[in-house]
C-alpha positions as semicolon CSV with decimal commas, in nm:
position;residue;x (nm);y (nm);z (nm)
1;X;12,513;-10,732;5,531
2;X;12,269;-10,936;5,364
3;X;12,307;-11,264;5,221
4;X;12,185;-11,575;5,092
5;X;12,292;-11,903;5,263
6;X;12,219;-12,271;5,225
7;X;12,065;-12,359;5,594
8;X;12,075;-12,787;5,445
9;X;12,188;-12,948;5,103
10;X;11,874;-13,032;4,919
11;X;11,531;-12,816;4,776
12;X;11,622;-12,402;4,653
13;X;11,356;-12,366;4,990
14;X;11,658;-12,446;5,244
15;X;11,789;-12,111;5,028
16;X;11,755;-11,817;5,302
17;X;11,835;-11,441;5,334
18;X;12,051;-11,372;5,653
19;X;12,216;-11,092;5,782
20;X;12,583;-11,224;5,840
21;X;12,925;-11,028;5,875
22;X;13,071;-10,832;5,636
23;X;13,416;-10,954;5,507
24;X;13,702;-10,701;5,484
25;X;13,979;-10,760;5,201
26;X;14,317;-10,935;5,267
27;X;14,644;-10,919;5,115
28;X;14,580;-10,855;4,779
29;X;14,200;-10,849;4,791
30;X;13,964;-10,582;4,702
31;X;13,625;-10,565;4,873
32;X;13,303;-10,524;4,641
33;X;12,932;-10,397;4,691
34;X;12,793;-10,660;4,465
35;X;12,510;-10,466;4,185
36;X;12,466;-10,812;4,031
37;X;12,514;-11,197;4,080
38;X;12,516;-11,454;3,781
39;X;12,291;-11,775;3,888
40;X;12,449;-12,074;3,689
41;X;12,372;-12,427;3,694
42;X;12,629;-12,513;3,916
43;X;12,501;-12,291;4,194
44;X;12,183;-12,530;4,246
45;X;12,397;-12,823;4,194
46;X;12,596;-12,773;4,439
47;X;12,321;-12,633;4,672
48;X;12,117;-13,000;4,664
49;X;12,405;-13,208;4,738
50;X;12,742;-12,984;4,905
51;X;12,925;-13,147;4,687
52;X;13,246;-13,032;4,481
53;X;13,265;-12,736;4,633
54;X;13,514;-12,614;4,929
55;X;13,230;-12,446;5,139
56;X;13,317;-12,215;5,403
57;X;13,167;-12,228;5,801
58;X;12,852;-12,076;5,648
59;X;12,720;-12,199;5,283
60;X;12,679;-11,984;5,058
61;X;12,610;-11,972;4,708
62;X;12,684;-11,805;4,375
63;X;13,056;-11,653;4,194
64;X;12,931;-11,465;3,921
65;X;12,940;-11,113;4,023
66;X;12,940;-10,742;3,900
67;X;12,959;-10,433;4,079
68;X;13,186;-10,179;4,288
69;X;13,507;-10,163;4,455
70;X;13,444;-10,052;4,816
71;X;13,793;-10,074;4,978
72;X;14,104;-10,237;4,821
73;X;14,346;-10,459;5,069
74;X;14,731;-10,456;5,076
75;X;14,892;-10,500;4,766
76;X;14,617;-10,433;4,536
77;X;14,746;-10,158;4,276
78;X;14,542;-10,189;3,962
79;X;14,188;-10,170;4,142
80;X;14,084;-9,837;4,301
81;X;13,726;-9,754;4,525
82;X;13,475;-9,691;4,287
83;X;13,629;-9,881;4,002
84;X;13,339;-10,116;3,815
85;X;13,393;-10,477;3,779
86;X;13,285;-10,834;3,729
87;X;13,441;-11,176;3,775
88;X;13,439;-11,541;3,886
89;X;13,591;-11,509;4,194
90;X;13,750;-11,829;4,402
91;X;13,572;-12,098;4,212
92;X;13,564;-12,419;4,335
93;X;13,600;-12,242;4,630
94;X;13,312;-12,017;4,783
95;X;13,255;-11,677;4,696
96;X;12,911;-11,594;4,789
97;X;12,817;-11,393;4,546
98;X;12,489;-11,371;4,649
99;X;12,543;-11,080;4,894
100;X;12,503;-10,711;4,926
101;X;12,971;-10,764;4,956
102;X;13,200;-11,023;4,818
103;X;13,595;-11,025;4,871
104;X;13,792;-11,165;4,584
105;X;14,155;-11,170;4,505
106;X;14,238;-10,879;4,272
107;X;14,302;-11,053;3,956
108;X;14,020;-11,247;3,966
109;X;13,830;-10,980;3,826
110;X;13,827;-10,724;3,560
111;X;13,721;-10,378;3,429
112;X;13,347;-10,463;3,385
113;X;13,301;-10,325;2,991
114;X;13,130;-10,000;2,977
115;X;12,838;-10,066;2,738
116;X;12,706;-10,363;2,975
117;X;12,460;-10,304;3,276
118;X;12,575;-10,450;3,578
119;X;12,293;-10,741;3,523
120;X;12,445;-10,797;3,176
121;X;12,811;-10,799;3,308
122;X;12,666;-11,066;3,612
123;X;12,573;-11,309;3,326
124;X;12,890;-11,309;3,178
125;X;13,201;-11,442;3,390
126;X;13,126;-11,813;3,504
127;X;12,939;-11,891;3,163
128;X;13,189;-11,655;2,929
129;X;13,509;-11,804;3,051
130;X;13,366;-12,183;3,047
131;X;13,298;-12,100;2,690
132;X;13,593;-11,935;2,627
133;X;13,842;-12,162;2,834
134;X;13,673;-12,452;2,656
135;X;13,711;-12,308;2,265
136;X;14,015;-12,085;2,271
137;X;14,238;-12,230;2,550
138;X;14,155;-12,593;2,481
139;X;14,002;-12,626;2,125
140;X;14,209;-12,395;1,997
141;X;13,886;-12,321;1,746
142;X;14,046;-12,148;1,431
143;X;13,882;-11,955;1,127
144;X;13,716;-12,200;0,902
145;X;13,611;-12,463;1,136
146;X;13,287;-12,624;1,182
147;X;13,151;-12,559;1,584
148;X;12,916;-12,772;1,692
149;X;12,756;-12,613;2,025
150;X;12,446;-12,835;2,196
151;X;12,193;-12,662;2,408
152;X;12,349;-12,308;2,211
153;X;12,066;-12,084;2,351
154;X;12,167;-12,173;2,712
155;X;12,395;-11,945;3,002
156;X;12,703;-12,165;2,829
157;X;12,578;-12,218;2,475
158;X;12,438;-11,844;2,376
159;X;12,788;-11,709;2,481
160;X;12,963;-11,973;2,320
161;X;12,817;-11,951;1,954
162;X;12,904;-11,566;1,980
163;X;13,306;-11,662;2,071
164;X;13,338;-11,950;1,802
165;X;13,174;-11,720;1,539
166;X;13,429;-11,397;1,632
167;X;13,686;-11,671;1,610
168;X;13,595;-11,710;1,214
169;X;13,455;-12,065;1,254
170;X;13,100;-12,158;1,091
171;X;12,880;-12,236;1,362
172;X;12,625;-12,490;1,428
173;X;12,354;-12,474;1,731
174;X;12,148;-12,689;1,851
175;X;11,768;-12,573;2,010
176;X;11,424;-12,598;2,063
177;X;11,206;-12,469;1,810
178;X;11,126;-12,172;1,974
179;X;11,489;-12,072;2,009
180;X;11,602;-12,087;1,687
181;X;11,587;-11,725;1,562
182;X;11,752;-11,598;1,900
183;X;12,075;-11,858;1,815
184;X;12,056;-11,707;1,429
185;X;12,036;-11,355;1,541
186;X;12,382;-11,435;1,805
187;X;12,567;-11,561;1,498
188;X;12,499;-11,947;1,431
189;X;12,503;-11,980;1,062
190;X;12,308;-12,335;1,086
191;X;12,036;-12,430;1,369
192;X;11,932;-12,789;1,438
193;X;11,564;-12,870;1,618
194;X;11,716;-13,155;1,846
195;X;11,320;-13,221;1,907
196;X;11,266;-13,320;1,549
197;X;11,612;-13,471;1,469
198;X;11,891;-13,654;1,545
199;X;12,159;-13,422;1,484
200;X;12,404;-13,652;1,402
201;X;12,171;-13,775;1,086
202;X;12,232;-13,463;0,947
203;X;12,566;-13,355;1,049
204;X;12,899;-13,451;0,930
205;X;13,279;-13,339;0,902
206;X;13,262;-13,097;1,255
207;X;13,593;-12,985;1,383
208;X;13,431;-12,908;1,774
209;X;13,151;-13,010;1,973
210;X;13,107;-12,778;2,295
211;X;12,862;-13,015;2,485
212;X;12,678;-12,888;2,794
213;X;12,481;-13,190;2,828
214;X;12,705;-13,493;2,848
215;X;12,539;-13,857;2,879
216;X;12,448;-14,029;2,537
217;X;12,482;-13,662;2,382
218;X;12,878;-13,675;2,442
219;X;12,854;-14,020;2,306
220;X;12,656;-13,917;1,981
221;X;12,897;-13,587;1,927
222;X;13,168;-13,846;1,843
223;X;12,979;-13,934;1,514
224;X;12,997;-13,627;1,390
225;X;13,324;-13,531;1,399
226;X;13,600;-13,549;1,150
227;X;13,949;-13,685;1,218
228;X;14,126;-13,441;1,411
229;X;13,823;-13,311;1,608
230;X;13,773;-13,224;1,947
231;X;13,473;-13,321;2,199
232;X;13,471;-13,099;2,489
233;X;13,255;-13,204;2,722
234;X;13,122;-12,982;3,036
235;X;12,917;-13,123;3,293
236;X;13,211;-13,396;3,448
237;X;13,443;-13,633;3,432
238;X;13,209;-13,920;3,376
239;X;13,065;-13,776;3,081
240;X;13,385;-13,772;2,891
241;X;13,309;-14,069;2,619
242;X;13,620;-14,312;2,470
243;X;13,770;-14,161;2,182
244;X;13,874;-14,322;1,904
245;X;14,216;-14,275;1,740
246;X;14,309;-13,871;1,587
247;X;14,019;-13,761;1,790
248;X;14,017;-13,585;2,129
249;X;13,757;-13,570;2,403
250;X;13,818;-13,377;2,703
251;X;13,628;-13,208;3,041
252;X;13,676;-12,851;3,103
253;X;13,590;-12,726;3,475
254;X;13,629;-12,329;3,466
255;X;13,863;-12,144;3,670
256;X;13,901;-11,830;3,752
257;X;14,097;-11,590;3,455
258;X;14,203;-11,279;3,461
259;X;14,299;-11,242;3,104
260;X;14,029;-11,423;2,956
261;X;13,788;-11,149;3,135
262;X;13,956;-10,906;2,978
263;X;13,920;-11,139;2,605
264;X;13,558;-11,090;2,700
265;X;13,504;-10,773;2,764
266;X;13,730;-10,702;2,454
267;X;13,506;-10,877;2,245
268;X;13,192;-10,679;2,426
269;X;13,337;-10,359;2,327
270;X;13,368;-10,506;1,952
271;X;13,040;-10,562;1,972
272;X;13,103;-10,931;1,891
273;X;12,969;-11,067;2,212
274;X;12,636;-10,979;2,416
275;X;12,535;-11,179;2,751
276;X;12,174;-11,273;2,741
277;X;11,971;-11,212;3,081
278;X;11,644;-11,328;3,014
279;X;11,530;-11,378;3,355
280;X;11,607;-11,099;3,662
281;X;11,507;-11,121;4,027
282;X;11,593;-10,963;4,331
283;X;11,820;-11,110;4,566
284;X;11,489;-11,203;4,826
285;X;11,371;-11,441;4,540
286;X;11,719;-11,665;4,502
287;X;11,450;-11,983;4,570
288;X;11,312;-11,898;4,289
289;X;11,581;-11,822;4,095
290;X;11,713;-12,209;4,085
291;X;11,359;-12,340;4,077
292;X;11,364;-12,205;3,717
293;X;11,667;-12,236;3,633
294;X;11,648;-12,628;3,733
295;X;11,336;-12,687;3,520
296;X;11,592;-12,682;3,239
297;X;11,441;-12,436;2,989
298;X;11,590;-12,106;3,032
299;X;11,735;-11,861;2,728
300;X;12,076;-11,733;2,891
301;X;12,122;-11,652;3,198
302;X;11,932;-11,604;3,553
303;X;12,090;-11,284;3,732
304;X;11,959;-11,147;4,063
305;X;12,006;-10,804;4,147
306;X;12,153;-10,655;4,491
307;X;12,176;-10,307;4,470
């Protein structure tokens, strides 16, 4: 089959096309012909440096995928050939989604939702569950309260501002300029120009921050929120800021989730939720795919297609 592997950590040029072996499903494993694979900002991340990850004997990149059933291993009784999904499979772990077939334990996926394209279901898993792992399971975001999201037109961000805002909170974004009227149109009910701005001159009394940036921005998010609040912070560990007292800060690293799939394609079929693919290659271009996506200014998501 045909798939993309890192020949050396550094550039997206050391990303190349091989034809490798085609996995067959284990115990409780189904096999699937991928349609579609998320790019997220992890998958060049990890591609420059190895690090984090727990590769296997031949690199390979990318988790989020959508697509077909081919052949379901011992065990597997919810998943039949032919059944459409999408999921996060194995992360930290490899998956190698970027390949014509990816094996992933069974519950690591879900029914992909009918109304989505298997390019709009790729954007969704990696992206829709850090979002949703970050303001359900750990914010615990309730109707009422203020969301702050940073960098809310982004993979994370765009999804994010969507989940808060079916959750009943008011919603804040911040964005370029240029973005504003797509974060308005997915639900934000207040948009900040973090070009023009320092958002926390003009914000006060937030119950959440989602940050996606970390730094001095995790630092700053602490001004604006109220006693009680919560800072969740994405891109590590380091980036978590002191708190100070009746305020919480914490880092969220995504895992695979069966349920909260199914929370997102729930909210898909509500029509409360819609993944954003603003940029689509074919698998041959991966390279390119994280040369974009690395320049920082992408609305949604990056998805290569396979089939």
């Amino acid at each position: 089959m045909r798939a993309v592997v890192v020949e050396r950590w550094g550039g997206p040029e050391n990303l190349v096309e091989r034809d490798v072996e085609r996995p067959e499903p284990g115990m409780n494993e189904v096999l699937v012909r991928v349609h579609a694979a998320g790019v997220n900002p992890v998958d060049w991340k990890t591609r420059a440096s190895g690090a984090l990850i727990d590769w296997g004997a031949v690199p390979a990149v990318g988790w989020d995928v959508s697509g077909t059933v081919e052949a379901a291993g011992p065990g597997v009784g919810h998943l039949r050939p032919g059944d459409e999904v999408f999921g996060m499979p194995l992360f930290p772990r490899q998956a190698g989604a970027y390949a014509e077939y990816v094996v992933a334990p069974a519950r690591h996926l879900a029914p992909k939702p009918a109304s989505l394209t298997h390019v709009e279901a790729a954007a969704l898993p990696l992206a829709g569950l850090t979002a949703w792992q970050a303001l359900v399971d750990t914010a615990d975001v309730r109707p009422g309260e203020r969301v702050l999201v940073h960098a809310a037109a982004g993979g994370v961000g765009h999804l994010a501002v969507q989940i808060a805002k079916a959750r009943g909170a008011y919603v804040i974004g911040t964005a370029s300029a240029a973005k504003h009227a797509l974060v308005r149109e997915l639900g934000a009910d207040e948009v900040v120009d973090y070009r023009e701005v320092r958002f926390e001159d003009v914000l006060r009394d937030v119950d959440v921050v989602l940050d996606g940036i970390g730094g001095e921005t995790a630092e700053r998010s602490l001004k604006v929120l109220r006693p009680g609040g919560r800072l969740i912070t994405l891109p590590g560990p380091d980036d978590v800021p002191a708190a100070p007292e009746g305020v919480r800060a914490a880092w969220v690293l995504v895992e695979p989730d069966h349920l909260g799939l199914r929370e997102l394609a729930a909210l898909v079929e509500r029509g409360e939720l819609r993944p954003v693919a603003d940029t689509v290659l074919p698998l041959a271009e991966a390279a390119k795919a994280h040369a974009i996506g690395e320049e920082g200014r992408t609305t949604g998501k990056i998805v290569l297609t396979v089939s």
